[in-house]
Amino acid sequence: MADEEVAEQGELAITRTGDRLRLAREAAGLSLADIATRTRITQRHLKAIEKSDFSDLPGRTYVTGFARAYARAVDLPEAEIGASVRRELEEDEYGSRPLYEAYEPTDPARLPTARLTWTLVIVTALLASAYGVWRFLSVEPDEALIAAQNRAAEESEAPSTGAAATVPAKAGPAGAAVAADAPVVLTGVSEVWIGFDDATGKTENWRTLDPGETYQVPPAYIEQFTLRTSIPQALKVTVGGRDVGAIGPADTLVKGISLKPADLVARAGASAPATTPAPKTNR
């Protein structure tokens, strides 16, 4: 009888998505290293997901994407796991909300019901998330992109004298010239999450590239944002068709990568030896 009570308590303790993923991994006889090999996600991030400690991950889209990839690796329904993780994020805002807050209002009639309050909070969060996704994925150009295109059109119409009035090109590897407006294209070698940071380091937009999927960075993004990713080896960066090589050590969160063509090509032409990645510590 005592053993049955312990078993029942153990089952009731499984309340988070991380517990479910961990148990599925252990039932399959897999280690965290095995999951990392299958998903190309670092063990530090996988351990945080198992503990449902999302504060150590770079963003909401990363959390959901990592959890879905983990679910595929252990044969769990990824859509269900993704929805479960999103609910947990909305419930605790990365653990910042207290588990319980007791209060005693002096006039309950003046306060909305708890159900109505939480319904409004959840609806507001869903609408904000949907609007952010629509803004990022919309095929219509945003104001910054329109302004950049207008400036380019005005410059092309300006009169030129003698030599071509183009922006001087900078020298890249082996003396090759790099046009200032050379297209910057990101290609997924395998599934990879990328983000674009503003001048303050805040990640404004995220997206996932599937293997072989390409994404040409808009000119406005090149001027206003820098690139970040946690799987540099899964991302191929080309400038005017030229591969600039790895943008950071494998399985390391890199950020602040300039998207300007000259800066990217300069990285490819750098002669300094590659730095050895710092030892990883699991927190």
Short mmCIF file of C-alpha atoms in Angstrom, two decimals:
data_model
loop_
_atom_site.label_atom_id
_atom_site.label_comp_id
_atom_site.label_asym_id
_atom_site.label_seq_id
_atom_site.Cartn_x
_atom_site.Cartn_y
_atom_site.Cartn_z
CA MET A 1 0.00 0.00 0.00
CA ALA A 2 2.81 2.40 0.86
CA ASP A 3 4.47 1.75 -2.52
CA GLU A 4 1.19 2.50 -4.31
CA GLU A 5 0.86 5.82 -2.47
CA VAL A 6 4.42 6.82 -3.41
CA ALA A 7 3.79 5.90 -7.06
CA GLU A 8 0.57 7.93 -7.08
CA GLN A 9 2.34 10.94 -5.57
CA GLY A 10 5.08 10.66 -8.20
CA GLU A 11 2.50 10.73 -10.99
CA LEU A 12 0.74 13.73 -9.48
CA ALA A 13 4.08 15.56 -9.26
CA ILE A 14 4.31 15.55 -13.08
CA THR A 15 2.70 18.91 -13.68
CA ARG A 16 5.02 20.64 -16.15
CA THR A 17 5.85 19.99 -19.78
CA GLY A 18 9.52 19.60 -18.89
CA ASP A 19 8.68 16.65 -16.63
CA ARG A 20 6.80 14.96 -19.46
CA LEU A 21 9.71 15.39 -21.89
CA ARG A 22 12.24 14.14 -19.35
CA LEU A 23 10.20 11.02 -18.53
CA ALA A 24 9.74 10.25 -22.24
CA ARG A 25 13.52 10.55 -22.73
CA GLU A 26 14.28 8.29 -19.78
CA ALA A 27 11.68 5.75 -20.93
CA ALA A 28 13.39 5.62 -24.33
CA GLY A 29 16.78 5.08 -22.65
CA LEU A 30 18.22 8.31 -24.08
CA SER A 31 20.62 10.77 -22.47
CA LEU A 32 20.63 14.53 -22.83
CA ALA A 33 23.61 14.14 -25.15
CA ASP A 34 21.53 11.86 -27.41
CA ILE A 35 18.74 14.47 -27.58
CA ALA A 36 21.29 17.22 -28.27
CA THR A 37 22.67 15.19 -31.19
CA ARG A 38 19.19 14.61 -32.64
CA THR A 39 17.94 18.20 -32.23
CA ARG A 40 21.22 20.17 -32.51
CA ILE A 41 20.15 22.01 -29.33
CA THR A 42 22.74 22.49 -26.58
CA GLN A 43 22.45 20.34 -23.46
CA ARG A 44 22.27 23.49 -21.32
CA HIS A 45 19.08 24.55 -23.11
CA LEU A 46 17.65 21.02 -23.00
CA LYS A 47 18.23 20.83 -19.25
CA ALA A 48 16.48 24.19 -18.79
CA ILE A 49 13.48 22.91 -20.76
CA GLU A 50 13.28 19.76 -18.63
CA LYS A 51 13.20 21.93 -15.51
CA SER A 52 10.68 24.31 -17.14
CA ASP A 53 13.20 27.08 -16.38
CA PHE A 54 12.58 29.21 -19.46
CA SER A 55 14.34 32.33 -18.14
CA ASP A 56 17.69 30.99 -19.39
CA LEU A 57 16.46 30.78 -23.01
CA PRO A 58 16.71 33.73 -25.43
CA GLY A 59 13.02 34.23 -26.28
CA ARG A 60 9.48 32.82 -26.43
CA THR A 61 9.90 31.54 -30.00
CA TYR A 62 13.12 29.76 -29.00
CA VAL A 63 11.37 28.12 -26.02
CA THR A 64 8.49 26.81 -28.14
CA GLY A 65 10.74 25.73 -31.02
CA PHE A 66 13.19 23.91 -28.73
CA ALA A 67 10.34 22.11 -26.94
CA ARG A 68 8.76 20.99 -30.23
CA ALA A 69 12.12 19.68 -31.48
CA TYR A 70 12.62 17.82 -28.18
CA ALA A 71 9.12 16.29 -28.54
CA ARG A 72 9.92 14.99 -32.04
CA ALA A 73 13.09 13.39 -30.73
CA VAL A 74 11.19 11.39 -28.07
CA ASP A 75 8.09 10.64 -30.20
CA LEU A 76 5.71 12.96 -28.36
CA PRO A 77 3.08 15.05 -30.23
CA GLU A 78 5.00 18.25 -30.97
CA ALA A 79 1.91 20.41 -31.52
CA GLU A 80 0.54 19.41 -28.12
CA ILE A 81 3.89 20.03 -26.42
CA GLY A 82 4.21 23.44 -28.12
CA ALA A 83 0.73 24.47 -26.97
CA SER A 84 1.49 23.27 -23.43
CA VAL A 85 4.70 25.30 -23.28
CA ARG A 86 2.92 28.42 -24.55
CA ARG A 87 0.32 28.03 -21.81
CA GLU A 88 3.06 27.78 -19.18
CA LEU A 89 4.74 30.91 -20.54
CA GLU A 90 1.47 32.81 -20.35
CA GLU A 91 0.78 31.54 -16.85
CA ASP A 92 4.04 32.44 -15.14
CA GLU A 93 5.87 34.90 -17.44
CA TYR A 94 9.16 32.98 -17.04
CA GLY A 95 8.49 32.35 -13.36
CA SER A 96 8.14 36.02 -12.36
CA ARG A 97 4.52 35.65 -11.16
CA PRO A 98 4.13 34.54 -7.51
CA LEU A 99 2.62 31.09 -7.08
CA TYR A 100 0.02 32.45 -4.68
CA GLU A 101 -1.05 35.90 -3.57
CA ALA A 102 -3.60 36.20 -0.79
CA TYR A 103 -5.57 39.43 -0.47
CA GLU A 104 -8.83 40.54 1.05
CA PRO A 105 -10.63 43.30 -0.92
CA THR A 106 -12.71 45.66 1.16
CA ASP A 107 -15.49 45.84 -1.44
CA PRO A 108 -15.65 42.74 -3.69
CA ALA A 109 -18.55 44.21 -5.66
CA ARG A 110 -16.21 46.79 -7.16
CA LEU A 111 -13.70 44.22 -8.41
CA PRO A 112 -14.01 42.03 -11.56
CA THR A 113 -14.19 38.30 -11.03
CA ALA A 114 -10.95 36.33 -11.19
CA ARG A 115 -12.19 34.40 -14.23
CA LEU A 116 -12.98 37.61 -16.13
CA THR A 117 -9.63 39.14 -15.21
CA TRP A 118 -7.61 36.15 -16.41
CA THR A 119 -9.72 35.87 -19.55
CA LEU A 120 -8.93 39.48 -20.43
CA VAL A 121 -5.22 38.99 -19.69
CA ILE A 122 -4.99 35.87 -21.87
CA VAL A 123 -6.97 37.43 -24.73
CA THR A 124 -4.76 40.53 -24.62
CA ALA A 125 -1.58 38.42 -24.68
CA LEU A 126 -2.85 36.34 -27.61
CA LEU A 127 -3.82 39.43 -29.59
CA ALA A 128 -0.44 41.05 -28.94
CA SER A 129 1.39 37.88 -30.01
CA ALA A 130 -0.74 37.52 -33.15
CA TYR A 131 -0.12 41.15 -34.08
CA GLY A 132 3.63 40.75 -33.61
CA VAL A 133 3.70 37.67 -35.85
CA TRP A 134 1.56 39.41 -38.47
CA ARG A 135 3.84 42.46 -38.47
CA PHE A 136 6.92 40.30 -38.94
CA LEU A 137 5.58 37.86 -41.53
CA SER A 138 3.35 40.25 -43.47
CA VAL A 139 4.19 40.50 -47.12
CA GLU A 140 3.49 44.24 -46.98
CA PRO A 141 6.66 46.28 -46.33
CA ASP A 142 6.78 48.25 -43.08
CA GLU A 143 7.35 51.98 -42.78
CA ALA A 144 11.12 51.67 -42.36
CA LEU A 145 11.43 49.51 -45.49
CA ILE A 146 9.28 51.92 -47.52
CA ALA A 147 11.41 54.85 -46.37
CA ALA A 148 14.60 53.00 -47.34
CA GLN A 149 13.18 52.20 -50.79
CA ASN A 150 12.14 55.84 -51.30
CA ARG A 151 15.63 57.05 -50.40
CA ALA A 152 17.16 54.55 -52.83
CA ALA A 153 14.83 55.77 -55.59
CA GLU A 154 15.72 59.42 -54.94
CA GLU A 155 19.45 58.66 -55.03
CA SER A 156 19.10 56.75 -58.31
CA GLU A 157 17.30 59.74 -59.89
CA ALA A 158 19.91 62.29 -58.77
CA PRO A 159 22.13 63.62 -61.62
CA SER A 160 25.61 62.14 -61.84
CA THR A 161 28.78 63.75 -63.25
CA GLY A 162 31.34 61.74 -65.17
CA ALA A 163 32.08 58.65 -63.16
CA ALA A 164 29.23 56.50 -61.93
CA ALA A 165 27.68 57.94 -58.77
CA THR A 166 27.63 54.64 -56.89
CA VAL A 167 28.65 54.06 -53.30
CA PRO A 168 32.35 53.17 -53.21
CA ALA A 169 32.86 49.46 -52.79
CA LYS A 170 35.06 48.08 -50.06
CA ALA A 171 37.68 45.43 -50.55
CA GLY A 172 36.84 41.94 -49.32
CA PRO A 173 38.83 38.69 -49.29
CA ALA A 174 41.60 38.47 -51.87
CA GLY A 175 40.97 42.11 -52.85
CA ALA A 176 37.46 41.39 -54.23
CA ALA A 177 35.13 44.39 -54.18
CA VAL A 178 31.97 44.27 -52.08
CA ALA A 179 29.03 46.36 -53.25
CA ALA A 180 27.40 48.32 -50.44
CA ASP A 181 23.99 47.06 -51.57
CA ALA A 182 25.02 43.43 -52.13
CA PRO A 183 22.16 41.10 -51.09
CA VAL A 184 22.58 39.38 -47.73
CA VAL A 185 20.94 35.92 -47.77
CA LEU A 186 20.52 33.56 -44.81
CA THR A 187 20.08 29.82 -45.55
CA GLY A 188 19.21 27.07 -43.07
CA VAL A 189 21.69 24.19 -43.24
CA SER A 190 19.41 22.46 -40.74
CA GLU A 191 16.47 23.81 -38.73
CA VAL A 192 17.74 27.03 -37.12
CA TRP A 193 16.26 29.90 -35.14
CA ILE A 194 17.41 33.45 -35.95
CA GLY A 195 16.61 36.80 -34.35
CA PHE A 196 17.16 40.44 -35.22
CA ASP A 197 18.28 42.78 -32.40
CA ASP A 198 17.84 46.56 -32.34
CA ALA A 199 20.49 49.06 -31.18
CA THR A 200 19.67 48.38 -27.51
CA GLY A 201 20.16 44.62 -27.91
CA LYS A 202 16.45 43.84 -27.70
CA THR A 203 15.31 41.07 -30.05
CA GLU A 204 12.49 42.58 -32.11
CA ASN A 205 11.81 39.76 -34.56
CA TRP A 206 12.35 36.01 -34.73
CA ARG A 207 11.86 33.35 -37.36
CA THR A 208 12.77 29.71 -38.00
CA LEU A 209 14.52 28.54 -41.17
CA ASP A 210 13.95 24.95 -42.27
CA PRO A 211 16.77 23.00 -43.95
CA GLY A 212 17.40 24.57 -47.37
CA GLU A 213 15.09 27.55 -46.71
CA THR A 214 16.51 30.97 -47.63
CA TYR A 215 15.68 34.44 -46.35
CA GLN A 216 16.99 37.64 -47.97
CA VAL A 217 17.50 40.30 -45.32
CA PRO A 218 15.58 43.51 -46.18
CA PRO A 219 17.79 46.63 -46.66
CA ALA A 220 16.09 48.33 -43.70
CA TYR A 221 17.01 45.38 -41.44
CA ILE A 222 20.64 45.55 -42.56
CA GLU A 223 20.90 49.16 -41.35
CA GLN A 224 18.81 48.86 -38.16
CA PHE A 225 19.40 45.37 -36.75
CA THR A 226 22.11 42.85 -35.91
CA LEU A 227 21.82 39.06 -36.15
CA ARG A 228 21.67 36.47 -33.35
CA THR A 229 21.39 32.66 -33.33
CA SER A 230 22.18 29.84 -30.93
CA ILE A 231 23.20 27.34 -33.62
CA PRO A 232 25.77 29.16 -35.84
CA GLN A 233 26.81 25.97 -37.64
CA ALA A 234 23.24 25.49 -38.89
CA LEU A 235 23.17 28.89 -40.65
CA LYS A 236 24.83 29.77 -43.96
CA VAL A 237 25.37 33.48 -44.67
CA THR A 238 26.12 34.76 -48.17
CA VAL A 239 26.82 38.27 -49.43
CA GLY A 240 26.21 38.71 -53.14
CA GLY A 241 26.40 34.93 -53.49
CA ARG A 242 29.67 34.72 -51.53
CA ASP A 243 29.71 32.41 -48.49
CA VAL A 244 31.17 34.29 -45.51
CA GLY A 245 31.71 31.13 -43.47
CA ALA A 246 30.82 30.41 -39.84
CA ILE A 247 29.64 33.39 -37.80
CA GLY A 248 30.54 31.83 -34.46
CA PRO A 249 31.58 28.67 -32.60
CA ALA A 250 29.21 25.71 -32.88
CA ASP A 251 26.31 25.43 -30.40
CA THR A 252 27.03 28.86 -28.95
CA LEU A 253 24.65 31.82 -28.65
CA VAL A 254 26.11 34.56 -30.87
CA LYS A 255 24.64 38.04 -31.16
CA GLY A 256 25.50 41.52 -32.36
CA ILE A 257 26.53 40.20 -35.80
CA SER A 258 26.52 43.15 -38.21
CA LEU A 259 24.43 42.50 -41.33
CA LYS A 260 26.23 45.10 -43.47
CA PRO A 261 27.82 43.44 -46.54
CA ALA A 262 31.29 44.91 -45.95
CA ASP A 263 31.31 43.78 -42.29
CA LEU A 264 30.18 40.25 -43.15
CA VAL A 265 32.78 39.85 -45.91
CA ALA A 266 35.44 41.26 -43.59
CA ARG A 267 34.63 38.42 -41.17
CA ALA A 268 35.26 35.89 -43.95
CA GLY A 269 38.57 37.56 -44.83
CA ALA A 270 39.86 37.87 -41.27
CA SER A 271 43.21 36.16 -40.93
CA ALA A 272 43.19 35.85 -37.14
CA PRO A 273 42.96 32.25 -35.85
CA ALA A 274 39.59 31.07 -34.65
CA THR A 275 39.04 31.42 -30.92
CA THR A 276 38.50 28.34 -28.81
CA PRO A 277 34.96 28.26 -27.37
CA ALA A 278 34.86 28.77 -23.63
CA PRO A 279 34.03 25.62 -21.63
CA LYS A 280 30.28 25.23 -21.20
CA THR A 281 28.80 25.05 -17.75
CA ASN A 282 25.33 23.71 -17.09
CA ARG A 283 23.39 25.89 -14.79
#
